[in-house]
Coordinates of C-alpha atoms and ligand atoms in Angstrom, one line a residue:
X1 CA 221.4 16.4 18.5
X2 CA 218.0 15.2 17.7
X3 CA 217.4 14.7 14.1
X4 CA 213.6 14.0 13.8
X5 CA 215.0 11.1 12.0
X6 CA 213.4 8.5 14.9
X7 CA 210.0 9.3 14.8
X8 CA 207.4 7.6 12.2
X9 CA 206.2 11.2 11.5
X10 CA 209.0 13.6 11.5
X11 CA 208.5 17.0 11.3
X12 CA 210.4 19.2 9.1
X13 CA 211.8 22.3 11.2
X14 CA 214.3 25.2 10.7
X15 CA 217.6 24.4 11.6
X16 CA 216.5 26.2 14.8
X17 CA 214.1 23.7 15.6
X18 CA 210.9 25.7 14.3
X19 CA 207.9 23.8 12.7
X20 CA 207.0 24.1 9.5
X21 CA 203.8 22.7 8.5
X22 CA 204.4 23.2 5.0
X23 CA 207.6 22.9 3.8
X24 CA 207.1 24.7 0.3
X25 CA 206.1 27.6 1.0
X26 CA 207.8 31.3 0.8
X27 CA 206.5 34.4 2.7
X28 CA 205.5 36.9 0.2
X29 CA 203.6 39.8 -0.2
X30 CA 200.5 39.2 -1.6
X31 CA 199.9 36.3 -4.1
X32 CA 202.4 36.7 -6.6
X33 CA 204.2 39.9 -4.8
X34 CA 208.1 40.0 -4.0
X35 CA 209.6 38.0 -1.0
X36 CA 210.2 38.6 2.4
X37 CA 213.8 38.6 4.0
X38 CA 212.4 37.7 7.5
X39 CA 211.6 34.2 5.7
X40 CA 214.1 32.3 7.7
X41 CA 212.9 29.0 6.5
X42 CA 213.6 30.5 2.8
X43 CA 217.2 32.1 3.5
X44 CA 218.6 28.8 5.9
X45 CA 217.5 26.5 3.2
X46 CA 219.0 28.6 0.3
X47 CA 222.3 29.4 1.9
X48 CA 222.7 25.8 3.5
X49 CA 222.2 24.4 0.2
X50 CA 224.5 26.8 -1.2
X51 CA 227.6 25.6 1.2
X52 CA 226.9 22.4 0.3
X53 CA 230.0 21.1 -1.3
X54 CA 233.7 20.7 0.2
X55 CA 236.9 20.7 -1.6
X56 CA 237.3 17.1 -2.5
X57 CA 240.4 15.4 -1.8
X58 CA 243.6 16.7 -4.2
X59 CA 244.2 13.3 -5.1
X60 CA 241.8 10.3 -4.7
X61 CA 238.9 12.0 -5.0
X62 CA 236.3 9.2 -6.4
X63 CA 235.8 6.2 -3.5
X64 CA 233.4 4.4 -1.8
X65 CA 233.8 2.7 1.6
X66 CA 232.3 0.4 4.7
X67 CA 232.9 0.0 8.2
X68 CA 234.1 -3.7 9.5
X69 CA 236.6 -5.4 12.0
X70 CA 240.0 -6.6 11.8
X71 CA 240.7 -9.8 14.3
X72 CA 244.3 -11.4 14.7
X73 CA 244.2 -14.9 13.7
X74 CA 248.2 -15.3 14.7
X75 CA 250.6 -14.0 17.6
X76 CA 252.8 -11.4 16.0
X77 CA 253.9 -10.2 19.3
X78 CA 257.4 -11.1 18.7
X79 CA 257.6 -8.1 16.5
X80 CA 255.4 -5.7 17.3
X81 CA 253.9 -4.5 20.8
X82 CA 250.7 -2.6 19.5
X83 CA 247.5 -3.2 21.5
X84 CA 246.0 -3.9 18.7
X85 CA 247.8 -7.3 18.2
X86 CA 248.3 -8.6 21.6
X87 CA 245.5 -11.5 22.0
X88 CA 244.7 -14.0 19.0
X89 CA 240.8 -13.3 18.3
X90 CA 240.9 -10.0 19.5
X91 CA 238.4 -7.8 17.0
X92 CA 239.0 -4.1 16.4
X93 CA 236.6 -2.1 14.5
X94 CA 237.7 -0.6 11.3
X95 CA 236.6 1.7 8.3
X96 CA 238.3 1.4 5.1
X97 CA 237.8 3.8 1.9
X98 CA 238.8 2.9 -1.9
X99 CA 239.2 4.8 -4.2
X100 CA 241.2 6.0 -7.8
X101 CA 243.7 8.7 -7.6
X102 CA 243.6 11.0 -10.6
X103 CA 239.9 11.7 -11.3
X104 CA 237.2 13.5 -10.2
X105 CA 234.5 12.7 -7.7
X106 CA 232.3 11.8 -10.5
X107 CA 234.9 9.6 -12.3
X108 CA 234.7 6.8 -13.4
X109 CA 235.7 3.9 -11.1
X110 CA 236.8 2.0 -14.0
X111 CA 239.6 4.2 -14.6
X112 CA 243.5 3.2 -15.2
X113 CA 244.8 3.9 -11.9
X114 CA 246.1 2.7 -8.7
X115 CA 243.5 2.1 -6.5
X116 CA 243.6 3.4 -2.9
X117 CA 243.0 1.4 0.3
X118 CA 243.2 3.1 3.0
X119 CA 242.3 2.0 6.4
X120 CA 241.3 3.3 10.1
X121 CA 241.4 0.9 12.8
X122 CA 239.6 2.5 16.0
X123 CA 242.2 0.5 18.6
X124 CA 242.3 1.7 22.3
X125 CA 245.8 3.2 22.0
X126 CA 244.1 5.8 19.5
X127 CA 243.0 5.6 15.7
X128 CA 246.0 3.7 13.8
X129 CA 245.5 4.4 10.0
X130 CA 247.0 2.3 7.2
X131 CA 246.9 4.6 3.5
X132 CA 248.1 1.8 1.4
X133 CA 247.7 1.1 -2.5
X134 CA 246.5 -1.9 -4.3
X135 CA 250.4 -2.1 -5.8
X136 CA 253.0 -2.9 -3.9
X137 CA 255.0 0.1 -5.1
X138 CA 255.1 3.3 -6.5
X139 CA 255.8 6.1 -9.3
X140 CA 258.5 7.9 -7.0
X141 CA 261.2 7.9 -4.5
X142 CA 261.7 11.6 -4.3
X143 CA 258.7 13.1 -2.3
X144 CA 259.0 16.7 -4.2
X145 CA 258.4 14.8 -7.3
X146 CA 254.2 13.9 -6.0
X147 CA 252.9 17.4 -7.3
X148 CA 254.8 17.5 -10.4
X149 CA 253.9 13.5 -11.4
X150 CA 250.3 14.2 -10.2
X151 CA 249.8 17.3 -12.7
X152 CA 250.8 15.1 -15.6
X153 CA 248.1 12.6 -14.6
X154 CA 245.3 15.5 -14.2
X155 CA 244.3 18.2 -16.6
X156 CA 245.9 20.3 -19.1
X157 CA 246.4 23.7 -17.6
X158 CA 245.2 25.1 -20.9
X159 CA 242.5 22.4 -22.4
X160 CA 241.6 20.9 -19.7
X161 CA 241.7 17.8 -21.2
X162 CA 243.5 14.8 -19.8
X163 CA 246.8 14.9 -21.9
X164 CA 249.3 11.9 -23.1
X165 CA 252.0 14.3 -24.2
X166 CA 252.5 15.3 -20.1
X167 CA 251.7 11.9 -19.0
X168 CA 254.4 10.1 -20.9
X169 CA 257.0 13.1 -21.3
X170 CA 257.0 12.6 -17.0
X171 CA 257.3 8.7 -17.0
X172 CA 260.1 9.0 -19.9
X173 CA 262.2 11.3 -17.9
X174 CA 261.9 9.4 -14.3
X175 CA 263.3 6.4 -14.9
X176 CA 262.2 5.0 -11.5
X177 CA 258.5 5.4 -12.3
X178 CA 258.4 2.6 -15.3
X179 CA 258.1 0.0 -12.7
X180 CA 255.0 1.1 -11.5
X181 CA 254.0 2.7 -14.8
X182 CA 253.8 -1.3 -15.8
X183 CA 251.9 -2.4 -13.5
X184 CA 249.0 0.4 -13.7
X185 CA 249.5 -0.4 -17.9
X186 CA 249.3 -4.3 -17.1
X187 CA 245.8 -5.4 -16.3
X188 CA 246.2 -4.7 -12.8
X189 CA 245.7 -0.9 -13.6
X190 CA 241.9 -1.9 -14.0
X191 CA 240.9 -4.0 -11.5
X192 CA 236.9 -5.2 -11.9
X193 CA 235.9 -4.2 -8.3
X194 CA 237.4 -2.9 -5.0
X195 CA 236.8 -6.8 -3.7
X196 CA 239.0 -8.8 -6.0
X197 CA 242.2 -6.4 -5.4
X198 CA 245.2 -6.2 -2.7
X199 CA 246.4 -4.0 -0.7
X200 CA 250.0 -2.8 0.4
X201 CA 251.7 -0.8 2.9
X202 CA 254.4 0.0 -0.3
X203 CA 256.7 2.1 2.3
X204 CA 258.7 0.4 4.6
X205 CA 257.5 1.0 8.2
X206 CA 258.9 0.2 11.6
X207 CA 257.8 -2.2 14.2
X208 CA 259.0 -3.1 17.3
X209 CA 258.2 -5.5 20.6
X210 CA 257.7 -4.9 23.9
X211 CA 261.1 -6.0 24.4
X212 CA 263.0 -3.1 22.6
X213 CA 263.8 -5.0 19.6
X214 CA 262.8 -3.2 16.5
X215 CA 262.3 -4.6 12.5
X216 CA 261.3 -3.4 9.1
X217 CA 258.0 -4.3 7.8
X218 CA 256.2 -4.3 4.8
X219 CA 252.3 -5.3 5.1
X220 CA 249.8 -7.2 2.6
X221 CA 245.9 -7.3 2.6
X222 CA 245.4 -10.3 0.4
X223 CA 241.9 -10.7 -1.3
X224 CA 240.0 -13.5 -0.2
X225 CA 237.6 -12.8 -2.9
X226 CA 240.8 -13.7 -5.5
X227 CA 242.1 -11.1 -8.3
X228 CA 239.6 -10.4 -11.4
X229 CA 240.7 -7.8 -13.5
X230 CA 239.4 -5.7 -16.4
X231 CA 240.6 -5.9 -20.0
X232 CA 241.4 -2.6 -21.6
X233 CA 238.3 -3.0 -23.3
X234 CA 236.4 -4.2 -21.0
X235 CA 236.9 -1.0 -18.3
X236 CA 236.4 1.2 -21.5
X237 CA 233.3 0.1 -21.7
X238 CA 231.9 -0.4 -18.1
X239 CA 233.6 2.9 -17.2
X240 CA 230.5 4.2 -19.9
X241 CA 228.0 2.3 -19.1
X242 CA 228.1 2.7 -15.0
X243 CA 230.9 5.1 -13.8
X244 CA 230.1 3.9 -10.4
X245 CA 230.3 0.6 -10.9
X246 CA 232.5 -0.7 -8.1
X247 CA 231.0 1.9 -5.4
X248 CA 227.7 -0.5 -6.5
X249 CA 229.3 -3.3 -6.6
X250 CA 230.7 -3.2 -2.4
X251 CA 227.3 -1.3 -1.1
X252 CA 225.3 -4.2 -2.6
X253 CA 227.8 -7.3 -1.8
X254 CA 227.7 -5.8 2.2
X255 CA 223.8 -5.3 1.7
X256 CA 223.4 -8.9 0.5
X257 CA 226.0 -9.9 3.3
X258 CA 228.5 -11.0 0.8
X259 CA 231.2 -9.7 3.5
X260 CA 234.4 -9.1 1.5
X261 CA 237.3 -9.9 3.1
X262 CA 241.6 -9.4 3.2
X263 CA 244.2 -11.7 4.3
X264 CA 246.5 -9.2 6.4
X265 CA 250.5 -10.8 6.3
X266 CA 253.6 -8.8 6.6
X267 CA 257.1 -9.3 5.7
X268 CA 260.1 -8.7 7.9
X269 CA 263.7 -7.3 8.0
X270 CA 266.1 -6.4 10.3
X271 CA 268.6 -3.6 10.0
X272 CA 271.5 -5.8 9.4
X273 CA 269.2 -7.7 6.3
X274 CA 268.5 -4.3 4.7
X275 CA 272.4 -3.4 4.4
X276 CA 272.5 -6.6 2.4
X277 CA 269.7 -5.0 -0.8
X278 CA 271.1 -4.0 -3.8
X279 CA 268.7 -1.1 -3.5
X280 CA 267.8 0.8 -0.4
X281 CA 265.1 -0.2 2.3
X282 CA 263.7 3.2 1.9
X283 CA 263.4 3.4 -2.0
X284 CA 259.2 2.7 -2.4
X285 CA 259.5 1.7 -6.2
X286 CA 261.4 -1.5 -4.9
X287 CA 259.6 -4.5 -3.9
X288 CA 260.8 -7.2 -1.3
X289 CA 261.4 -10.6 -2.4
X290 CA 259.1 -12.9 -1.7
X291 CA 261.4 -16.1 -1.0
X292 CA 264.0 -14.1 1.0
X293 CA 261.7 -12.4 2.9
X294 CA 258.5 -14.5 3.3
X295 CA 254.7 -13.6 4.2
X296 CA 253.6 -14.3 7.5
X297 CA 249.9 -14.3 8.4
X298 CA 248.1 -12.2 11.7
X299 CA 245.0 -11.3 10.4
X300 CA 242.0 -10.9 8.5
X301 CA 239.9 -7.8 7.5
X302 CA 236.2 -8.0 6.9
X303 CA 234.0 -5.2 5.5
X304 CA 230.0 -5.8 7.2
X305 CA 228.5 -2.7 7.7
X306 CA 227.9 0.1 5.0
X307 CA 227.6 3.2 5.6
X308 CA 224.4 5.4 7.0
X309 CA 225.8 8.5 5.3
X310 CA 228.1 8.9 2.7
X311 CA 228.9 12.4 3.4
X312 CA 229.4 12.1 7.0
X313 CA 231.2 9.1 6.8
X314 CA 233.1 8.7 4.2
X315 CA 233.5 12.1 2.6
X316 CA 234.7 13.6 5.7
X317 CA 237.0 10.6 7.0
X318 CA 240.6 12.0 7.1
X319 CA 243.2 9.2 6.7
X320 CA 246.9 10.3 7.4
X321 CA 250.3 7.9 7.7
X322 CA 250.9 10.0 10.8
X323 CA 248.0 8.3 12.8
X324 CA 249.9 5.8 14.6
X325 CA 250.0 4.0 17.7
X326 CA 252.3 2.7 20.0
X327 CA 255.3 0.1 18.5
X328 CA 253.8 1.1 14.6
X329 CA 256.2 3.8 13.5
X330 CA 257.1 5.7 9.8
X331 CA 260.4 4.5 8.3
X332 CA 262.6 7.0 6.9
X333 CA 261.5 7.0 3.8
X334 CA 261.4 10.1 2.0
X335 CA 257.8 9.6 1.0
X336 CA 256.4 8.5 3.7
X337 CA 258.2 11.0 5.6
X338 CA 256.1 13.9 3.3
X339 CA 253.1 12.2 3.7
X340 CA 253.2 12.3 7.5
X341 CA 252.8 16.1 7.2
X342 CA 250.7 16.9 3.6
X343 CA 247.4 14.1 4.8
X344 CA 246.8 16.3 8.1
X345 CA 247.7 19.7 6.6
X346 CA 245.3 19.1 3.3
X347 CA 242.2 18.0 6.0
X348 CA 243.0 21.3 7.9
X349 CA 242.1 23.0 4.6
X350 CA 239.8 20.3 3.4
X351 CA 237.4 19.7 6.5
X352 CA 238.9 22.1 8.8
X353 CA 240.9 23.1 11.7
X354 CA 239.2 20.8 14.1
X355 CA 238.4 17.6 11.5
X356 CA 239.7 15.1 14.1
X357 CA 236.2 16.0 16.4
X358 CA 233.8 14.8 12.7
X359 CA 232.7 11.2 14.9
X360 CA 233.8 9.4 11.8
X361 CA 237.2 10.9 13.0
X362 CA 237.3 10.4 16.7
X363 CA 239.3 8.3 18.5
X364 CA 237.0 5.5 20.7
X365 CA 240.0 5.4 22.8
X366 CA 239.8 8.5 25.4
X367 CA 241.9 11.5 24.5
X368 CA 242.8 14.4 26.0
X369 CA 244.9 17.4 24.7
X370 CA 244.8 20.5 27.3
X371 CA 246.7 23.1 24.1
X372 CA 244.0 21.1 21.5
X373 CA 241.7 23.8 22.1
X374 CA 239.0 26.3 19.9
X375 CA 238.8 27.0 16.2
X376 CA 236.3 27.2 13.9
X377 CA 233.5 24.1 14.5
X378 CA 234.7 23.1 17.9
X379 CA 231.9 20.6 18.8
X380 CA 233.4 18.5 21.6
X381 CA 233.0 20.5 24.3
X382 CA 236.4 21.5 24.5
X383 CA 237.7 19.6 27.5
X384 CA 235.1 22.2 29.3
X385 CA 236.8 23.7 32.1
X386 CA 239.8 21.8 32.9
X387 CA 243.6 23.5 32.1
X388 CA 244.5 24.6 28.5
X389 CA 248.0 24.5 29.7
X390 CA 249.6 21.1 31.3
X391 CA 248.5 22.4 34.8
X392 CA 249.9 21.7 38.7
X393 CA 247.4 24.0 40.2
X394 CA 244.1 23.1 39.5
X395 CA 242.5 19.7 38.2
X396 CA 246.1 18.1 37.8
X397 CA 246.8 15.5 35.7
X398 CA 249.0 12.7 36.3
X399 CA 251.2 12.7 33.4
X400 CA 252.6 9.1 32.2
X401 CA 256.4 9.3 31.2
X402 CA 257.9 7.9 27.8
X403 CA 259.1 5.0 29.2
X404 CA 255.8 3.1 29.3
X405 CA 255.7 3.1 25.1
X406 CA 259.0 1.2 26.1
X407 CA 260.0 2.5 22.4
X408 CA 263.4 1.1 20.6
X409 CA 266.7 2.1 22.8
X410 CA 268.4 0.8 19.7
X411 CA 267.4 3.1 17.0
X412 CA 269.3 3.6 13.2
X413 CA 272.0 6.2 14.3
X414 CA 271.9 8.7 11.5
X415 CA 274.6 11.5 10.6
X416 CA 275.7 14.0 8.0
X417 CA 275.9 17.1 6.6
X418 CA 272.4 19.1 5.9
X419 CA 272.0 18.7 1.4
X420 CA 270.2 19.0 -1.2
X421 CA 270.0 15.3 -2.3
X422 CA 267.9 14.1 -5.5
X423 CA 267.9 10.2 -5.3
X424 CA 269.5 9.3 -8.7
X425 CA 270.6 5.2 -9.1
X426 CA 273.7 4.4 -10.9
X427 CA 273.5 1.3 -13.0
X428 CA 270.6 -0.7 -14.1
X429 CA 268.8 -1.2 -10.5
X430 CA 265.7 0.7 -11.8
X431 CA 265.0 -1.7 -13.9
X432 CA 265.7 -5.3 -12.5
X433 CA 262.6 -5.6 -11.0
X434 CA 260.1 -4.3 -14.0
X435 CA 262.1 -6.7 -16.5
X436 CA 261.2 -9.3 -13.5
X437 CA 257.5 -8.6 -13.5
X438 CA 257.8 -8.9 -17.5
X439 CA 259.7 -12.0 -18.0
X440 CA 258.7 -14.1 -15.1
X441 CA 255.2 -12.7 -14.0
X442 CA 253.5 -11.6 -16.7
X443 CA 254.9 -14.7 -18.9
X444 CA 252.8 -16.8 -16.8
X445 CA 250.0 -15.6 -17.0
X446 CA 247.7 -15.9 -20.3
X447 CA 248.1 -13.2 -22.7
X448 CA 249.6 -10.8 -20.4
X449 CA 252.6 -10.0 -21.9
X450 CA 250.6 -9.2 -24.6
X451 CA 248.0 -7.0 -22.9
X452 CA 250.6 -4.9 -21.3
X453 CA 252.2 -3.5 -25.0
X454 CA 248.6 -3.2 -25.9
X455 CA 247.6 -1.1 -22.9
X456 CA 250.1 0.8 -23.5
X457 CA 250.0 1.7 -27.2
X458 CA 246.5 3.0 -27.5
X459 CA 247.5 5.3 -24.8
X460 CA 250.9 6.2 -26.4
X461 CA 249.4 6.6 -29.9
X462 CA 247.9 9.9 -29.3
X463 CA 251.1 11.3 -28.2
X464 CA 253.3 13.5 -30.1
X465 CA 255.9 11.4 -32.4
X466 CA 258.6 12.7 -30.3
X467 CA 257.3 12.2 -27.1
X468 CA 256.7 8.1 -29.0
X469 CA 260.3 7.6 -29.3
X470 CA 261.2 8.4 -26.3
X471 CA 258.4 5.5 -24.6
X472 CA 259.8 3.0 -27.1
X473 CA 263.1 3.8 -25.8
X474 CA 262.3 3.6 -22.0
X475 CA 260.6 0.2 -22.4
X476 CA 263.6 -1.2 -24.5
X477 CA 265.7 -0.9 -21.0
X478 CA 263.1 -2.9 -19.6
X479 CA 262.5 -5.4 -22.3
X480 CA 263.3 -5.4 -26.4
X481 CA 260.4 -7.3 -27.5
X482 CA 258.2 -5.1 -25.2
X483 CA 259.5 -2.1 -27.3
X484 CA 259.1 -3.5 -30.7
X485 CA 255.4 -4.9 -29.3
X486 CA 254.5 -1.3 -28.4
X487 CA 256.1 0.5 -31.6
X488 CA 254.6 -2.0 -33.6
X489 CA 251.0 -1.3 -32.7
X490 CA 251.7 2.6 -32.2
X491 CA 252.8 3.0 -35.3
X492 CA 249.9 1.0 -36.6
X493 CA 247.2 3.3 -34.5
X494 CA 249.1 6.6 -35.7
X495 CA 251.1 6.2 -39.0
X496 CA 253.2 9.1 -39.1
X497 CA 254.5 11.5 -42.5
X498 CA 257.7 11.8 -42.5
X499 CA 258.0 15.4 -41.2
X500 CA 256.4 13.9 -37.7
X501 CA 259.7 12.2 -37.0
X502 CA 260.9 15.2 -36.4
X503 CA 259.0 17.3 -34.8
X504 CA 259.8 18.8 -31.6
X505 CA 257.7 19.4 -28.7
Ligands
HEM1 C1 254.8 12.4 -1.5 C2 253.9 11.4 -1.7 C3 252.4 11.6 -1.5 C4 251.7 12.7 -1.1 C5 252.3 14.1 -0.9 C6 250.3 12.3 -1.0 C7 249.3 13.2 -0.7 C8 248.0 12.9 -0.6 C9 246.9 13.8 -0.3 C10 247.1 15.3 -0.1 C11 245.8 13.0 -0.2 C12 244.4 13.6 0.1 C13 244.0 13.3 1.5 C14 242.7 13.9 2.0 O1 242.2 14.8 1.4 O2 242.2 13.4 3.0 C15 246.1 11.7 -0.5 C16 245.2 10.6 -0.5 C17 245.6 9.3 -0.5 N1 246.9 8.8 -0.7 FE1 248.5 9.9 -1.0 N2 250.2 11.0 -1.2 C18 251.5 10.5 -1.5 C19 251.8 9.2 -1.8 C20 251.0 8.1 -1.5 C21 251.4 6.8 -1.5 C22 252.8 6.3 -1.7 C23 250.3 6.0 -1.2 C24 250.2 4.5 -0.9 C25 251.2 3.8 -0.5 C26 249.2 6.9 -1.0 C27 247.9 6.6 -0.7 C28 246.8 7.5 -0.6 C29 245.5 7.0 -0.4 C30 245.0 5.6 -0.2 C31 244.7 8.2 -0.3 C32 243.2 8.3 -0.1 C33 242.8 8.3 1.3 C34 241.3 8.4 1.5 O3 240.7 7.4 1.0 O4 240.8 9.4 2.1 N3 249.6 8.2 -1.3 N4 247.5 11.6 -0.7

């Protein structure tokens, strides 16, 4: 479609193509009479403008993103068989999109929240789509549990107002969630821009190699650019003064060609390893030790090219866990299991029936779907006149069988009765690793230990008494001194009369 953007002069037109020499003017009768309904420039304007905005995304709303290239720096064909790793050097083209979770699109980017990486590599087996984190685990292993923890972190149904009661009445009642509750309350939770951060695949996936053998992975994106958090106080403030600051912070660094760039790594497990865990593979609030289970490098992300239209291009990109390619597959983890259906199903609603044909969207590799066919916005030309059934008579196509994806023969063999199941823990498993991240990561570091109770309390302090007790009691299980920290400075932010000790919610 011509845009009239190309010319030194352009001239603005109806969307039909009409010229109009002056764009501000309405038919009307007489000078200052009423208007005509045969303007057409007056009535495409007004009711374009006025179907202006989309539903923005349920969760992860607020982002910024850039285009760039992936290249493999190591062979990792031993374990996986994807095009898109077969040659050392080889470059792939690549969009990725940050962003926070709970806020609006106007929110501040120096919220507390996990930050989203998610990433679309345009490889010629299809568009393969990594929707990863910036931690390395999460608030739930239950996958019914996402709506429910997500309401607590939005609005109020009745003020409308963020609200601490809901946000630590959830966390206090899912025990698995306090892991990842301390990281977002450590100063990871504010990172200062969407360059000095990580990424992580979080689920378990599966990979496998060209010769049938098939592993457990776990993937990293490590910043090149090194960590740089925000204090408390800090994000408090810049989240004021410049709500936008880290969308400003990557357009500039690409437009001064200060490329950003990601260490890519994985870890790796076999079937056999995983039976040996004293939690399960599939449980996404576990991380995998780093000395049992090492890194090993493949590759290297680099953001260089910003976008021409944030609309088109980033607004409208639709990410989902179910884009995959050959030898990349979901584990069975619950989560990501969910997620393989609710990314596709919410862009049906979001961007439409046919949001895989927005460019941004469309495979480079060459598709073709004969039963992919009409619905609203169907701009590819769909497949013109060939077969919209798999057809023998006319314009056959040679279909290729299974057997050249040369999948796993040797597959996790799984059997049982169909239950309702909700993934409770016995014993103190839930809490190894957050006392880990307490005593042995955050004691190394300066004044973390310190800044996590902090974060914390002047969060918890304008909760209900009750709903208090019941955070100082959660973090004792992780930690004593981190409970008496927290109560400490609570108590100090909101003193309470002695009727408050009681009251109920
Ligand atoms: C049951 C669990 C989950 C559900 C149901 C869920 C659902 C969703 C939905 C509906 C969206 C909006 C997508 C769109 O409008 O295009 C979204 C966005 C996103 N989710 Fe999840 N999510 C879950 C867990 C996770 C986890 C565990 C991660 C990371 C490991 C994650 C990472 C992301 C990211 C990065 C985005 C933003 C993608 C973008 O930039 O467009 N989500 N999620």
């Amino acid at each position: 479609m011509s845009s009239n953007n190309d010319n030194e002069n352009p001239t603005v037109t109806t969307s039909q193509g009409y010229p109009i020499p002056s764009p501000f003017e309405t038919q009307r009768v007489g000078e200052h009479g009423p208007l005509l309904l045969q303007d057409f420039n007056l009535i495409d304007s007004l009711a374009h403008f006025d179907r202006e905005r989309i539903p923005e995304r349920v969760v992860h709303a607020k982002g910024a993103g850039a285009f760039g290239e992936f290249e493999v720096t190591d062979d990792i064909t031993d374990i996986c068989g994807s095009a898109i790793f077969d040659t050392i050097g080889k470059k792939t083209r690549a969009l990725v999109r940050f962003s926070t979770v709970g806020g609006e699109s106007g929110s501040p980017d120096a919220a507390r929240d996990p930050r989203g990486f998610a990433i679309k590599f345009y490889t010629e087996e299809g568009n393969l789509d990594w929707v990863y984190n910036n931690t390395p685990i999460f608030f739930l292993r239950d996958p019914i549990k996402f709506p429910h923890f997500i309401h607590t972190q939005k609005r109020n149904p009745q003020t409308h107002l963020k609200d601490p009661n809901m946000f630590w009445d959830y966390m206090t009642q899912n025990q698995e969630a306090i892991h990842q509750f301390m990281i977002l309350f450590s100063d990871r939770g504010t990172p200062a821009t969407f360059r000095h951060m990580h990424g992580f695949s979080g689920h378990t996936y599966k990979w496998s190699n060209k010769q049938g053998e098939w592993f457990y992975v776990q993937v990293h994106l490590l910043t090149d650019q090194g960590i740089k958090n925000f204090t408390n106080e800090e994000a408090g403030k810049i989240a004021g003064e410049n709500p936008d600051h880290a969308t400003e912070d990557l357009f500039n660094a690409i437009a001064n060609k200060e490329y950003p760039s990601w260490t890519v790594y994985f870890q790796v497990m076999t079937e056999a390893q995983a039976k040996e865990l004293p939690f399960s593979v599939f449980d996404l609030t576990k991380v995998w030790s780093h000395k049992d289970f090492p890194l090993r490098r493949f590759g290297k992300l680099t953001l260089n090219e910003n976008p021409q239209n944030y609309f088109a291009e980033i607004e409208q990109v639709a990410f989902s866990p179910s884009h995959t390619v050959p030898y990349q597959e979901p584990s069975a983890d619950p989560v990501l299991q969910s997620r393989l259906f609710s990314y596709p199903d919410t862009q049906r609603y979001r961007l439409g029936t046919n949001y895989a044909q927005i460019p941004v969207n469309c495979p480079y590799a060459k598709t073709f779907n004969p039963i992919l066919r009409d619905g609203a916005m169907t701009v590819n030309g769909n497949y013109g006149a060939a077969p919209n059934y798999i057809s023998t008579i006319e314009n056959p196509v040679e279909y290729k069988t299974q057997s050249n994806f040369n999948y796993q023969s040797n597959q996790e063999k799984w059997q049982g009765p169909a239950l309702p199941f909700h993934w409770k823990v016995e014993g103190d498993i839930d809490y190894v690793q957050a006392r880990a991240l307490y005593r042995d990561v955050l004691s190394k570091q300066p004044d973390q230990q310190k800044h996590l109770a902090h974060n914390i309390s002047v969060h918890v302090a304008n909760a209900l008494p009750v709903i208090q007790d019941r955070v100082f009691e959660a973090f004792a299980k992780v930690d004593q001194q981190l409970s008496d920290d927290i109560k400490a400075e609570v108590l100090q932010l909101s003193p309470r009369s002695k009727d408050q000790s009681t009251q109920k919610l």
